[in-house]
Short mmCIF file of C-alpha atoms in Angstrom, two decimals:
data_model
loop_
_atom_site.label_atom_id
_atom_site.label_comp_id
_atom_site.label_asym_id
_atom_site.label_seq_id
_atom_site.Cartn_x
_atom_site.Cartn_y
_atom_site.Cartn_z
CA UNK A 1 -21.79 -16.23 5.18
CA UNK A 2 -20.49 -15.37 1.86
CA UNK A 3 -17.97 -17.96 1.35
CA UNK A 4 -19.33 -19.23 -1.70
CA UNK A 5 -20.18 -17.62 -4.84
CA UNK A 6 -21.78 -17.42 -8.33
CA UNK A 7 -20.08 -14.31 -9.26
CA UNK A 8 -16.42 -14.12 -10.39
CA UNK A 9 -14.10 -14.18 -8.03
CA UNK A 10 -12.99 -10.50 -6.98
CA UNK A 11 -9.42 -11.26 -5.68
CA UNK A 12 -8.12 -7.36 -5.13
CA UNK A 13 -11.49 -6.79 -3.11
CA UNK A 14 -11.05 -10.05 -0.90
CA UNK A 15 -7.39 -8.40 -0.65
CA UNK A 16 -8.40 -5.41 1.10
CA UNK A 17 -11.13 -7.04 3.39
CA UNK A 18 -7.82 -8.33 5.30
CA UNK A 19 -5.40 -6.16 4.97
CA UNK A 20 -4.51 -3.37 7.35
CA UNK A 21 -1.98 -1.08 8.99
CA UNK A 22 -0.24 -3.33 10.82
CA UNK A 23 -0.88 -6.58 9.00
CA UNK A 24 2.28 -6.05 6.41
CA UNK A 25 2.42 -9.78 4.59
CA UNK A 26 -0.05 -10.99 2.53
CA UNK A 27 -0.36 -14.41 1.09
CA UNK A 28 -2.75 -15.32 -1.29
CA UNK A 29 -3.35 -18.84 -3.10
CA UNK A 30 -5.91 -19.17 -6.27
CA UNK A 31 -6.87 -22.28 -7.92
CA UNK A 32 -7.79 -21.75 -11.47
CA UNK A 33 -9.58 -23.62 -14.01
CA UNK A 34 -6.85 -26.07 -15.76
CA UNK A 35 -7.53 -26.85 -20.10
CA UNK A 36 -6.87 -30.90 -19.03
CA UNK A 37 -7.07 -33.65 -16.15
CA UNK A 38 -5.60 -36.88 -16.17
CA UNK A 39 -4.70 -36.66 -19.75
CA UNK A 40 -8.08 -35.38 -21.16
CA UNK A 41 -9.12 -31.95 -22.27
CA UNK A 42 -11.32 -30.51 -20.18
CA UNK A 43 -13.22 -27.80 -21.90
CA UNK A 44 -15.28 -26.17 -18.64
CA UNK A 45 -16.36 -27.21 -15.26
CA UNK A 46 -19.39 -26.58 -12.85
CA UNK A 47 -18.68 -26.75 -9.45
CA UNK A 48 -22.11 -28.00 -6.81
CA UNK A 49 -22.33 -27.63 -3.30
CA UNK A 50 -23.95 -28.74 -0.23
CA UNK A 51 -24.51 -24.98 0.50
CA UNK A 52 -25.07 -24.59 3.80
CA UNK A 53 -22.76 -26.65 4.77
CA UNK A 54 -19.90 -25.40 2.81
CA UNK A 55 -20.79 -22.05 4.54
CA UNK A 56 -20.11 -23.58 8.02
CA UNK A 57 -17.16 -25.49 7.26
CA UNK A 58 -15.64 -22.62 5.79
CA UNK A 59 -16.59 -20.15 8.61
CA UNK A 60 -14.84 -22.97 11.15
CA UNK A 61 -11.86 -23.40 8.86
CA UNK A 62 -11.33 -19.42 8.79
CA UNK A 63 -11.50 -19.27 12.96
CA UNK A 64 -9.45 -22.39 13.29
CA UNK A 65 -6.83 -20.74 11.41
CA UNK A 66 -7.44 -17.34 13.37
CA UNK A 67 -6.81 -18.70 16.44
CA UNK A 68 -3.83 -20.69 15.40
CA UNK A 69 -1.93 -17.73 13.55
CA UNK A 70 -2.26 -13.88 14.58
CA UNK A 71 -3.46 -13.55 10.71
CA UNK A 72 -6.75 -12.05 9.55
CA UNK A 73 -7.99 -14.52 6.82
CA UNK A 74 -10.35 -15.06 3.95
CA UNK A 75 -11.53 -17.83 1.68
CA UNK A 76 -13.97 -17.42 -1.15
CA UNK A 77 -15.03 -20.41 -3.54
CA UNK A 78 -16.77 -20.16 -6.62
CA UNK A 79 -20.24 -22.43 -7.81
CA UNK A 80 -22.12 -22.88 -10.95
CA UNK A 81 -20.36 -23.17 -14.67
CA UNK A 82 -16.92 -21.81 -14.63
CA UNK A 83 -14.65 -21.39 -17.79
CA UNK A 84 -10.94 -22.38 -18.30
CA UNK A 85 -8.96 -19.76 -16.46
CA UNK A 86 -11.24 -18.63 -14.06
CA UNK A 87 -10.69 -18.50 -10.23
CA UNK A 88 -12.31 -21.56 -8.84
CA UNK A 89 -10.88 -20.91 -5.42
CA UNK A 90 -8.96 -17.88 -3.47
CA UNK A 91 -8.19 -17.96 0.07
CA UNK A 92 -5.70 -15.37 1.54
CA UNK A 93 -3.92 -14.86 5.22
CA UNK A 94 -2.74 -11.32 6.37
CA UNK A 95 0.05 -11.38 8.93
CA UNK A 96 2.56 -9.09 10.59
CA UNK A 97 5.06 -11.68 9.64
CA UNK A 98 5.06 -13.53 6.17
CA UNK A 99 6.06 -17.17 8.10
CA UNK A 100 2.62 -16.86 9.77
CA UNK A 101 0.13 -15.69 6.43
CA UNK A 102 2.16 -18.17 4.53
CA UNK A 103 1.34 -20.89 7.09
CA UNK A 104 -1.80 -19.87 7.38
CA UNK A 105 -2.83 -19.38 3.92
CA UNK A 106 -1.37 -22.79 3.69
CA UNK A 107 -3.69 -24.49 6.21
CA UNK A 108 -6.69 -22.32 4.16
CA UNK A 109 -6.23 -24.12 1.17
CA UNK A 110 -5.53 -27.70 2.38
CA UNK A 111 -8.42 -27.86 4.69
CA UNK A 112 -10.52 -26.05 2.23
CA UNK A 113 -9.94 -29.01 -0.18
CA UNK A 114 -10.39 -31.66 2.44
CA UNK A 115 -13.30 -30.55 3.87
CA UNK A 116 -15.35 -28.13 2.30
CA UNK A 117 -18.65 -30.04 0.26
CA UNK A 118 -18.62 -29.15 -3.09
CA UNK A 119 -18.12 -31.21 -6.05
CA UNK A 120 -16.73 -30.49 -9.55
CA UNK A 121 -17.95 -31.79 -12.99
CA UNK A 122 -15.77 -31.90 -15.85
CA UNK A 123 -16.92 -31.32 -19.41
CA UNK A 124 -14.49 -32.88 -22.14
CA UNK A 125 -13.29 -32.18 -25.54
CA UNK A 126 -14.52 -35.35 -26.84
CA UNK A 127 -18.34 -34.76 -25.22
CA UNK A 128 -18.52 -36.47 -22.10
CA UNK A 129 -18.84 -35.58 -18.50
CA UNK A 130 -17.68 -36.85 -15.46
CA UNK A 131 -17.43 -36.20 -11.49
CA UNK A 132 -14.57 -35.38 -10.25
CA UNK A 133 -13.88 -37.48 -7.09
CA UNK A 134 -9.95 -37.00 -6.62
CA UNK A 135 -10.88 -36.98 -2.24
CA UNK A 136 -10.95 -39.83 0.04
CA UNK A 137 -13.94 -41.84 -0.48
CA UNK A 138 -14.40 -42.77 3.28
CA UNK A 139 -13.44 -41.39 6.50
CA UNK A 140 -9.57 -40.16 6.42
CA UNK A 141 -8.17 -41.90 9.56
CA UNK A 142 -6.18 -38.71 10.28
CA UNK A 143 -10.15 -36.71 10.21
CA UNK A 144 -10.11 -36.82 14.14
CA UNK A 145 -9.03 -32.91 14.14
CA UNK A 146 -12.23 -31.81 11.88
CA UNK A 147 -15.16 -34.37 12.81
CA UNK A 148 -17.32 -33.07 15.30
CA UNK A 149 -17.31 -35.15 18.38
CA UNK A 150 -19.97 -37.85 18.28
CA UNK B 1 -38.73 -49.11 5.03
CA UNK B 2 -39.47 -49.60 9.02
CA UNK B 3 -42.85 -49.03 10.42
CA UNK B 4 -43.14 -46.04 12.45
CA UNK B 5 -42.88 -46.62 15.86
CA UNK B 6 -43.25 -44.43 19.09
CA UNK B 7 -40.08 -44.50 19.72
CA UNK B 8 -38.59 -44.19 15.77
CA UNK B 9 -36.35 -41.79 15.08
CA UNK B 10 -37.34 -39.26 11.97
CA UNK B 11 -34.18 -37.58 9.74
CA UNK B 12 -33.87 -35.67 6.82
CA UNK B 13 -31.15 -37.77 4.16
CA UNK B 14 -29.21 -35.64 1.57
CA UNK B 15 -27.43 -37.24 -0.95
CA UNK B 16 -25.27 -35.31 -3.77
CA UNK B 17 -23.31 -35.36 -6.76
CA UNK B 18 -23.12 -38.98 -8.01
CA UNK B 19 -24.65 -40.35 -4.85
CA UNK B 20 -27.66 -38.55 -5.78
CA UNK B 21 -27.43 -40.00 -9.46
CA UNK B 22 -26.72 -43.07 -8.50
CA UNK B 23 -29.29 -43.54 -6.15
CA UNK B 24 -32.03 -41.31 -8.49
CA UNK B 25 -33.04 -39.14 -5.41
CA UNK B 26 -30.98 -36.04 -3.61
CA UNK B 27 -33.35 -35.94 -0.53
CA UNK B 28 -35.24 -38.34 1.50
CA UNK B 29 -37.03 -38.39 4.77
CA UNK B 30 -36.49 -42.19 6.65
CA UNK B 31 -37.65 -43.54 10.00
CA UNK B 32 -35.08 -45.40 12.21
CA UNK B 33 -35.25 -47.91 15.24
CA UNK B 34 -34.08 -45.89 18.16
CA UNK B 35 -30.93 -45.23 19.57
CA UNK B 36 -29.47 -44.65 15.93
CA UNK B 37 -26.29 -43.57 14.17
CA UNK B 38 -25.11 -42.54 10.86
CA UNK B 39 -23.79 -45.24 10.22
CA UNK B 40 -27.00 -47.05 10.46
CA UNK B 41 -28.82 -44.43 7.62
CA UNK B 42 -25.63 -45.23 5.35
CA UNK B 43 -26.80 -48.86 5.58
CA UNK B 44 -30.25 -48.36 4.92
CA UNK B 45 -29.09 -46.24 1.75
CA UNK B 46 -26.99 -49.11 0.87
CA UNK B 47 -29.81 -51.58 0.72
CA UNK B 48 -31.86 -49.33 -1.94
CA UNK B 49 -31.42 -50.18 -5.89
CA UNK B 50 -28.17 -48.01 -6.78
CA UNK B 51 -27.05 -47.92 -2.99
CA UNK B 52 -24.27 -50.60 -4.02
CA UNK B 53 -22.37 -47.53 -5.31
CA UNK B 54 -21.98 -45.79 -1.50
CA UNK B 55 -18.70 -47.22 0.73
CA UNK B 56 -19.52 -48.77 3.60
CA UNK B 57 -17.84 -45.99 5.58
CA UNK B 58 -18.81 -42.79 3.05
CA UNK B 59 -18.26 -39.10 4.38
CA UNK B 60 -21.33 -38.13 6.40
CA UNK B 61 -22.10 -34.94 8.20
CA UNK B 62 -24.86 -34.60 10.69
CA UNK B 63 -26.47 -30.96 11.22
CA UNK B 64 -24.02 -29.29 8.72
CA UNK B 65 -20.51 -31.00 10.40
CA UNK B 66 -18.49 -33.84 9.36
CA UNK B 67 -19.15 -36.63 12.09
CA UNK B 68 -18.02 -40.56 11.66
CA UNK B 69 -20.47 -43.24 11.36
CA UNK B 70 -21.15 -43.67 15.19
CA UNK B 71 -22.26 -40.33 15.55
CA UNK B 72 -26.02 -40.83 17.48
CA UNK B 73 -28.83 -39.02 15.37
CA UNK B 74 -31.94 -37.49 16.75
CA UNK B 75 -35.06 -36.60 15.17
CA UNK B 76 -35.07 -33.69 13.30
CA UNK B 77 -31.60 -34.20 12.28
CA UNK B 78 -30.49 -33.46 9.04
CA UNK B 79 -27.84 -36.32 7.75
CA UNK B 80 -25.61 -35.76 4.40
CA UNK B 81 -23.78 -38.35 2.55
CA UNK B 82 -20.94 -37.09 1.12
CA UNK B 83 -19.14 -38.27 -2.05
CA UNK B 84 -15.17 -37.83 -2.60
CA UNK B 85 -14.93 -34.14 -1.97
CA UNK B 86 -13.42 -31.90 -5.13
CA UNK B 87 -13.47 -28.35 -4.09
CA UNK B 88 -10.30 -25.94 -4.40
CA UNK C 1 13.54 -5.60 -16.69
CA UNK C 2 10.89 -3.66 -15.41
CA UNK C 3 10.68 -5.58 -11.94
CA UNK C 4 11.19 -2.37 -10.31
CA UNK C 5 8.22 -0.01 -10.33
CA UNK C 6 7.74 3.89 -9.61
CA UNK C 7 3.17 3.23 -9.84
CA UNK C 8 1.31 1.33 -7.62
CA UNK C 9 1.37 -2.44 -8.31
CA UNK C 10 -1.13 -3.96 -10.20
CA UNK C 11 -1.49 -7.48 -8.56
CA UNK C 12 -4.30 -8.53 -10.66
CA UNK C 13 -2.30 -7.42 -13.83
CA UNK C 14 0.81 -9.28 -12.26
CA UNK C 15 -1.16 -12.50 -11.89
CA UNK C 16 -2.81 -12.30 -15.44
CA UNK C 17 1.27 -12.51 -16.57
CA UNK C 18 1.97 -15.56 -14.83
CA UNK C 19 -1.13 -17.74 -15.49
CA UNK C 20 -2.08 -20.28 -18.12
CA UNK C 21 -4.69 -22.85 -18.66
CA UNK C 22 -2.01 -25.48 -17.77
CA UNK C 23 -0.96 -23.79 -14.31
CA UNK C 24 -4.09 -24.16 -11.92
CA UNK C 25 -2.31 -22.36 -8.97
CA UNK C 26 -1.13 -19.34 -8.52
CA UNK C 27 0.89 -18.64 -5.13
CA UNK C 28 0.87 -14.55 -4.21
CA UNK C 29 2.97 -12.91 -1.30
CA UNK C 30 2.46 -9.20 -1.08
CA UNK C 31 4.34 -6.87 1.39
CA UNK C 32 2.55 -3.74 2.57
CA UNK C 33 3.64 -1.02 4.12
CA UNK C 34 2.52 -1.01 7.70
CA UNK C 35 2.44 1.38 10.00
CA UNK C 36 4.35 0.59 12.52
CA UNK C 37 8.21 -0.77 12.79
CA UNK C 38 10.34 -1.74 16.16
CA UNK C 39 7.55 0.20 18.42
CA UNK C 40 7.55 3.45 16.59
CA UNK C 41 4.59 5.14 14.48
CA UNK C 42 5.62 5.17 11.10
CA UNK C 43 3.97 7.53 9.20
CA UNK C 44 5.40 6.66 5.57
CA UNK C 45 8.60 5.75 3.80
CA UNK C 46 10.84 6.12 0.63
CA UNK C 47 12.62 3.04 -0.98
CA UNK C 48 15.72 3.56 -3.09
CA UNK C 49 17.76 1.06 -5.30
CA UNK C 50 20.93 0.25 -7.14
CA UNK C 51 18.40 0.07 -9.83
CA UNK C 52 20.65 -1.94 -12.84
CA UNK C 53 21.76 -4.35 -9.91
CA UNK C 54 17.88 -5.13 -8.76
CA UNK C 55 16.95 -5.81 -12.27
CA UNK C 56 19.08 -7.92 -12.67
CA UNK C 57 19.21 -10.06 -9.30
CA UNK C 58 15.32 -10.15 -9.69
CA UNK C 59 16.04 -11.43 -13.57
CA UNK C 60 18.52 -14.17 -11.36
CA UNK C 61 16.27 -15.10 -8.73
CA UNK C 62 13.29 -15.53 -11.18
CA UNK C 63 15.43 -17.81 -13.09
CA UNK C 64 16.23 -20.18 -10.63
CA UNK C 65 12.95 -20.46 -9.52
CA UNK C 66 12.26 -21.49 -12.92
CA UNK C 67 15.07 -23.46 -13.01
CA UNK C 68 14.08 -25.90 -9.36
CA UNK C 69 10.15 -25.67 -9.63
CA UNK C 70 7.81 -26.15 -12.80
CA UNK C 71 6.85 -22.51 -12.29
CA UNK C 72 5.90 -19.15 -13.89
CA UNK C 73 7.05 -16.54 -11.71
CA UNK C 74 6.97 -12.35 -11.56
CA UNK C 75 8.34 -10.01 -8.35
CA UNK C 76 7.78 -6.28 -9.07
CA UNK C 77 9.10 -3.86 -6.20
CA UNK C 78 8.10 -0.48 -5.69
CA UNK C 79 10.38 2.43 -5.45
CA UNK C 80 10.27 6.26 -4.39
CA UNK C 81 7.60 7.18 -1.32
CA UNK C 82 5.23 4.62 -0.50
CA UNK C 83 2.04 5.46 2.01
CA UNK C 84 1.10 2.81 4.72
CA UNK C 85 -0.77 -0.05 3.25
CA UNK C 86 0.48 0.35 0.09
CA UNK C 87 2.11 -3.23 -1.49
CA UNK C 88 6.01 -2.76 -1.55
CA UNK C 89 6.22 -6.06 -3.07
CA UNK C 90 4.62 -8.51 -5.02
CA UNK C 91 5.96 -12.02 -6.26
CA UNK C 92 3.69 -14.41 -7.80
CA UNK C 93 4.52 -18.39 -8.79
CA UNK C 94 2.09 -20.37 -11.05
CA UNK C 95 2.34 -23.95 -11.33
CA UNK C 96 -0.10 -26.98 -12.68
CA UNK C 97 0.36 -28.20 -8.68
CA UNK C 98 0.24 -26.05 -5.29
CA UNK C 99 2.98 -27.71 -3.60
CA UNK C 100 5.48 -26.13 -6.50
CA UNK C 101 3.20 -22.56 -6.78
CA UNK C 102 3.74 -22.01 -2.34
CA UNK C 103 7.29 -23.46 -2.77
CA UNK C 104 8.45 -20.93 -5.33
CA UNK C 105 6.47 -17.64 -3.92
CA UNK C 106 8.48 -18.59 -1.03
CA UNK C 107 11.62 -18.73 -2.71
CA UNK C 108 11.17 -15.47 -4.30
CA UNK C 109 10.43 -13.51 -1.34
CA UNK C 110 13.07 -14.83 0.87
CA UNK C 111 15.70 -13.86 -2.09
CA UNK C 112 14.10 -10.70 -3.19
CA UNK C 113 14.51 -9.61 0.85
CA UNK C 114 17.97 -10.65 0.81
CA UNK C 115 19.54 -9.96 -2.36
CA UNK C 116 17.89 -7.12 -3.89
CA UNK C 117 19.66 -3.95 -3.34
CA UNK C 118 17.14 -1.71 -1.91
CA UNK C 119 16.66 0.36 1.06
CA UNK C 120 14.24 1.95 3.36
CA UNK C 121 14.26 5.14 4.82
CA UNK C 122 10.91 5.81 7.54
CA UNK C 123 9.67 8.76 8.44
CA UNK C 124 7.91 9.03 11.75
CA UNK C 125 5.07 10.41 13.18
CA UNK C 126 7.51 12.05 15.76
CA UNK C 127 9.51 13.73 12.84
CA UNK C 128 12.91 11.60 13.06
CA UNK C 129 13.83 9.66 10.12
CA UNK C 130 15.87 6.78 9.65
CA UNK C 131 17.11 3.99 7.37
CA UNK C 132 15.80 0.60 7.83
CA UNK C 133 18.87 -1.72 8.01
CA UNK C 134 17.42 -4.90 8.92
CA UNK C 135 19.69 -7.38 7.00
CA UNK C 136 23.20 -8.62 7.22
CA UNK C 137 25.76 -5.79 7.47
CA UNK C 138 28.46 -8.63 6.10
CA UNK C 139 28.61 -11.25 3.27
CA UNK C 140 26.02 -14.04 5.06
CA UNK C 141 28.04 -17.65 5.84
CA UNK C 142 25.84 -19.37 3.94
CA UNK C 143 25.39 -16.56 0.56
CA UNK C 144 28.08 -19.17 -1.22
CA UNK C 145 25.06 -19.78 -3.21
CA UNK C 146 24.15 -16.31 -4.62
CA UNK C 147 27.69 -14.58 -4.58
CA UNK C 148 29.36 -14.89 -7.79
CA UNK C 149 32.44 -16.98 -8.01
CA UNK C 150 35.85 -15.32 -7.80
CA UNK D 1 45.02 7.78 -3.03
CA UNK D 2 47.66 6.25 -4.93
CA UNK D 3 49.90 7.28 -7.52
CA UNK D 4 48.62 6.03 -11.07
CA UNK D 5 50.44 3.92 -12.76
CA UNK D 6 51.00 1.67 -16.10
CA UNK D 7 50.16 -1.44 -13.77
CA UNK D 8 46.80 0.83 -11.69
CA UNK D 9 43.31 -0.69 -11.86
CA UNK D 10 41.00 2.57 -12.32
CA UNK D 11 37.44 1.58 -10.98
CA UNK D 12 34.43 3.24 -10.55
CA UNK D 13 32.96 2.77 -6.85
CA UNK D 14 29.21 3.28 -5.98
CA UNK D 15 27.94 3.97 -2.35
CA UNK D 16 24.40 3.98 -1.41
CA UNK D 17 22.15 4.79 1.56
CA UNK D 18 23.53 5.29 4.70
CA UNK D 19 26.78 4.55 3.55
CA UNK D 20 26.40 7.20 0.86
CA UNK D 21 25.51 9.36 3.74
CA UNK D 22 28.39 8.78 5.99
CA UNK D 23 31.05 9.40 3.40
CA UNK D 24 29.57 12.01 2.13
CA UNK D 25 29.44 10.76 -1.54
CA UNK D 26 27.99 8.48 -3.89
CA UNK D 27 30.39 7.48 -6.96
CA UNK D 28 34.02 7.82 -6.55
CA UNK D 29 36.73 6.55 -9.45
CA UNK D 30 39.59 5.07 -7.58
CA UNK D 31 42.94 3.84 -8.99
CA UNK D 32 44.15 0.72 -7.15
CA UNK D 33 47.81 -1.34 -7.44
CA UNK D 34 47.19 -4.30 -9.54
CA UNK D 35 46.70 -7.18 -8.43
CA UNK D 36 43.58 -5.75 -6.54
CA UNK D 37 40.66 -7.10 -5.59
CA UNK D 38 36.85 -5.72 -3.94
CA UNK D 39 38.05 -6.01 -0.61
CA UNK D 40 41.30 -3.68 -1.64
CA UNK D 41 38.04 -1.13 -2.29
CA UNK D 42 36.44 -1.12 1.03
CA UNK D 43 40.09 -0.58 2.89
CA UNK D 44 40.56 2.41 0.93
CA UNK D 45 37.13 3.55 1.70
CA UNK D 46 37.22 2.61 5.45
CA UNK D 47 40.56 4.93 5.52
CA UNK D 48 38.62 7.78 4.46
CA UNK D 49 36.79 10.12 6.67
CA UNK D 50 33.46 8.83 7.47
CA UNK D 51 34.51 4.91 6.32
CA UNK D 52 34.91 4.04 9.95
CA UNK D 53 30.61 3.62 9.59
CA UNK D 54 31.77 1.07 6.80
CA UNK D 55 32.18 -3.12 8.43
CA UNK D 56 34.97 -4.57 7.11
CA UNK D 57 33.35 -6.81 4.83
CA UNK D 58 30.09 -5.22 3.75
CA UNK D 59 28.51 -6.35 1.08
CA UNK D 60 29.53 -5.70 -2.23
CA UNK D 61 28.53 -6.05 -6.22
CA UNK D 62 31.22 -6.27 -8.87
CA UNK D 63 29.35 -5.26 -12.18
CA UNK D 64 25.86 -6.16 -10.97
CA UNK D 65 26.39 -9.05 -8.93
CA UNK D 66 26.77 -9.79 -5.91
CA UNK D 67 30.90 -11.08 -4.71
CA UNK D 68 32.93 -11.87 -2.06
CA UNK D 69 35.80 -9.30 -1.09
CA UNK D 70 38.31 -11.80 -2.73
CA UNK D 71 36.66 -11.02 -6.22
CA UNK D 72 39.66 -10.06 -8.00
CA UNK D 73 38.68 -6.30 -10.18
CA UNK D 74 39.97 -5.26 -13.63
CA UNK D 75 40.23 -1.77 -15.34
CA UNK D 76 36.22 -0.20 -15.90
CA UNK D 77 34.57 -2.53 -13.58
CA UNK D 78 31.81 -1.44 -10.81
CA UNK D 79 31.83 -1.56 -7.32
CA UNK D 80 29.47 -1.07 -5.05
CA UNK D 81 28.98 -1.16 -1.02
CA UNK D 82 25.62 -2.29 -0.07
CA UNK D 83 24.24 -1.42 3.62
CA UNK D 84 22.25 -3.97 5.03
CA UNK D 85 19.61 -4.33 2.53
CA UNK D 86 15.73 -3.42 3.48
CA UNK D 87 13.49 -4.80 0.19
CA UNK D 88 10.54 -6.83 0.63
#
């Protein structure tokens, strides 16, 4: 567990969770708090979640791309009220090679996004609030990989 | 609702984010006709006041993992509707 | 200048450089020393530079990378002895979307590892020493794009 | 080396690394016959003793940049030979 988080996002100490003597590349992808959306100024966000879940779907996420790349890997994603500029999301892969943490940290981020429940609402400049619901609304037809079998 | 039956199925329904607003409730517990699926508690959902707002095929996860509509649900289970993810 | 560094890198530092409230992600690569190289127990080693020369290729690959991608980019190298696990390198892209943040960090290490003038020398645990000469002894066939013109 | 003349290039040559080491030296001024060029450099440093180690077309910089060994070199410009490089 431990995935998600209230706190601010510690990205040097998620750093040296994966690193080690013989894991020489390091890639690392953060997703920070943008000042505007679709053309609106955004002035802060809070970010819900479907806890346990997100917990799980992280944990499968991390061994999926453990046994896919020889990497050692970490995602952490923050919840509650965040401010503009602050680390929403960090996930980082830890390689002997840089082609594998790169893919890897790749795949973190992309599935993290696809998959992982948690929701976003945007406060704006001009006083309103909305969901954020940039995902697929239904079922992706490509989901086969990351449904559970029925 | 259906009447409880011997053979009715019992689940736990979460709903979040603007699924829960729209429908005014984040949890419910609801009794279906055995064998039963997901995709059969999305419909039920559907057919309450606010419901119109869920797709007919919404993500669902069943027990903590995605599944698709036809996933088979047990008693006990614990189904999610999901709106449009927006993590990252 | 200052892309070449005797003190330990300061990632977090390097990332607060880079970011803005209009560039949500932030792409990191870091190379660490590891500790071992082509079988051998490496125990620590010493990079050296033609120092004007790797300020200013960095200064020329960080422009082109903000030249082809909507990018804010940094690479800071460490010189003189480094221990294992230490970061050797760092190169950081920020851009509003991820696809142009992983496509620059790429860029930047790639051409950092292949254009910067500096070398390794190992030290190992068995007491030998040598230099690390893992890149092309000649001009590269396909360098047309870095080299110069005549 | 050559004789200088009215017509000599005088450059300023830098080794490095293992290069350095095989040569025995890191900086050298050279006077070339003009028209010369940075491949003119490294076949009078391959003729010296130790330049054998040198491949006869290394890489080289002509005043902080990297160049083929066609690059054509005027009066006060920098060479260097670069060994395989190692950064990263």
């Amino acid at each position: 567990m431990g995935f998600l988080t209230e706190q601010p996002i510690d990205v040097a100490a998620l750093i040296a969770e994966v690193q080690s003597p013989t894991r020489g590349g390091i890639s690392v992808f953060l997703g920070a708090v943008r000042n505007h959306h679709a053309g609106r100024e955004v002035l802060r966000l809070h970010y819900s979640a479907y806890r346990p879940m997100a917990e799980a779907e992280c944990a499968r996420i991390v061994a999926e791309a453990q046994a896919r790349w020889d990497a050692a890997t970490a995602i952490q994603h923050r919840v509650g009220r965040l401010e503009i500029g602050e680390t929403a999301v960090a996930v980082i892969a830890a390689s002997a090679h840089r082609e594998e943490a790169f893919a890897a940290c790749r795949y973190l981020i992309e599935q993290t996004k696809r998959r992982v429940p948690i929701w976003k609402r945007e406060f704006y400049a001009d006083g309103s609030v909305s969901w954020v619901e940039a995902g697929s609304e239904s079922v992706p037809s490509d989901a086969g990989t990351w449904l559970q079998p029925a | 609702m259906a009447t409880a039956a011997a053979s009715d199925v019992r689940v736990r329904v979460l709903l979040f984010a603007s699924y829960a607003e729209s429908l005014g409730f984040d949890s419910i517990n609801m009794s279906l006709a055995s064998p039963a699926t997901v995709g059969a508690v999305v419909e039920r959902l559907r057919a309450l006041p606010g419901g119109d707002r869920l797709p007919p095929r919404p993500l669902c996860a069943l027990n903590l993992a995605h599944v698709g509509p036809e996933a088979p649900v047990a008693a006990g289970d614990e189904i999610a509707v999901l709106p449009p993810l927006a993590g990252g």
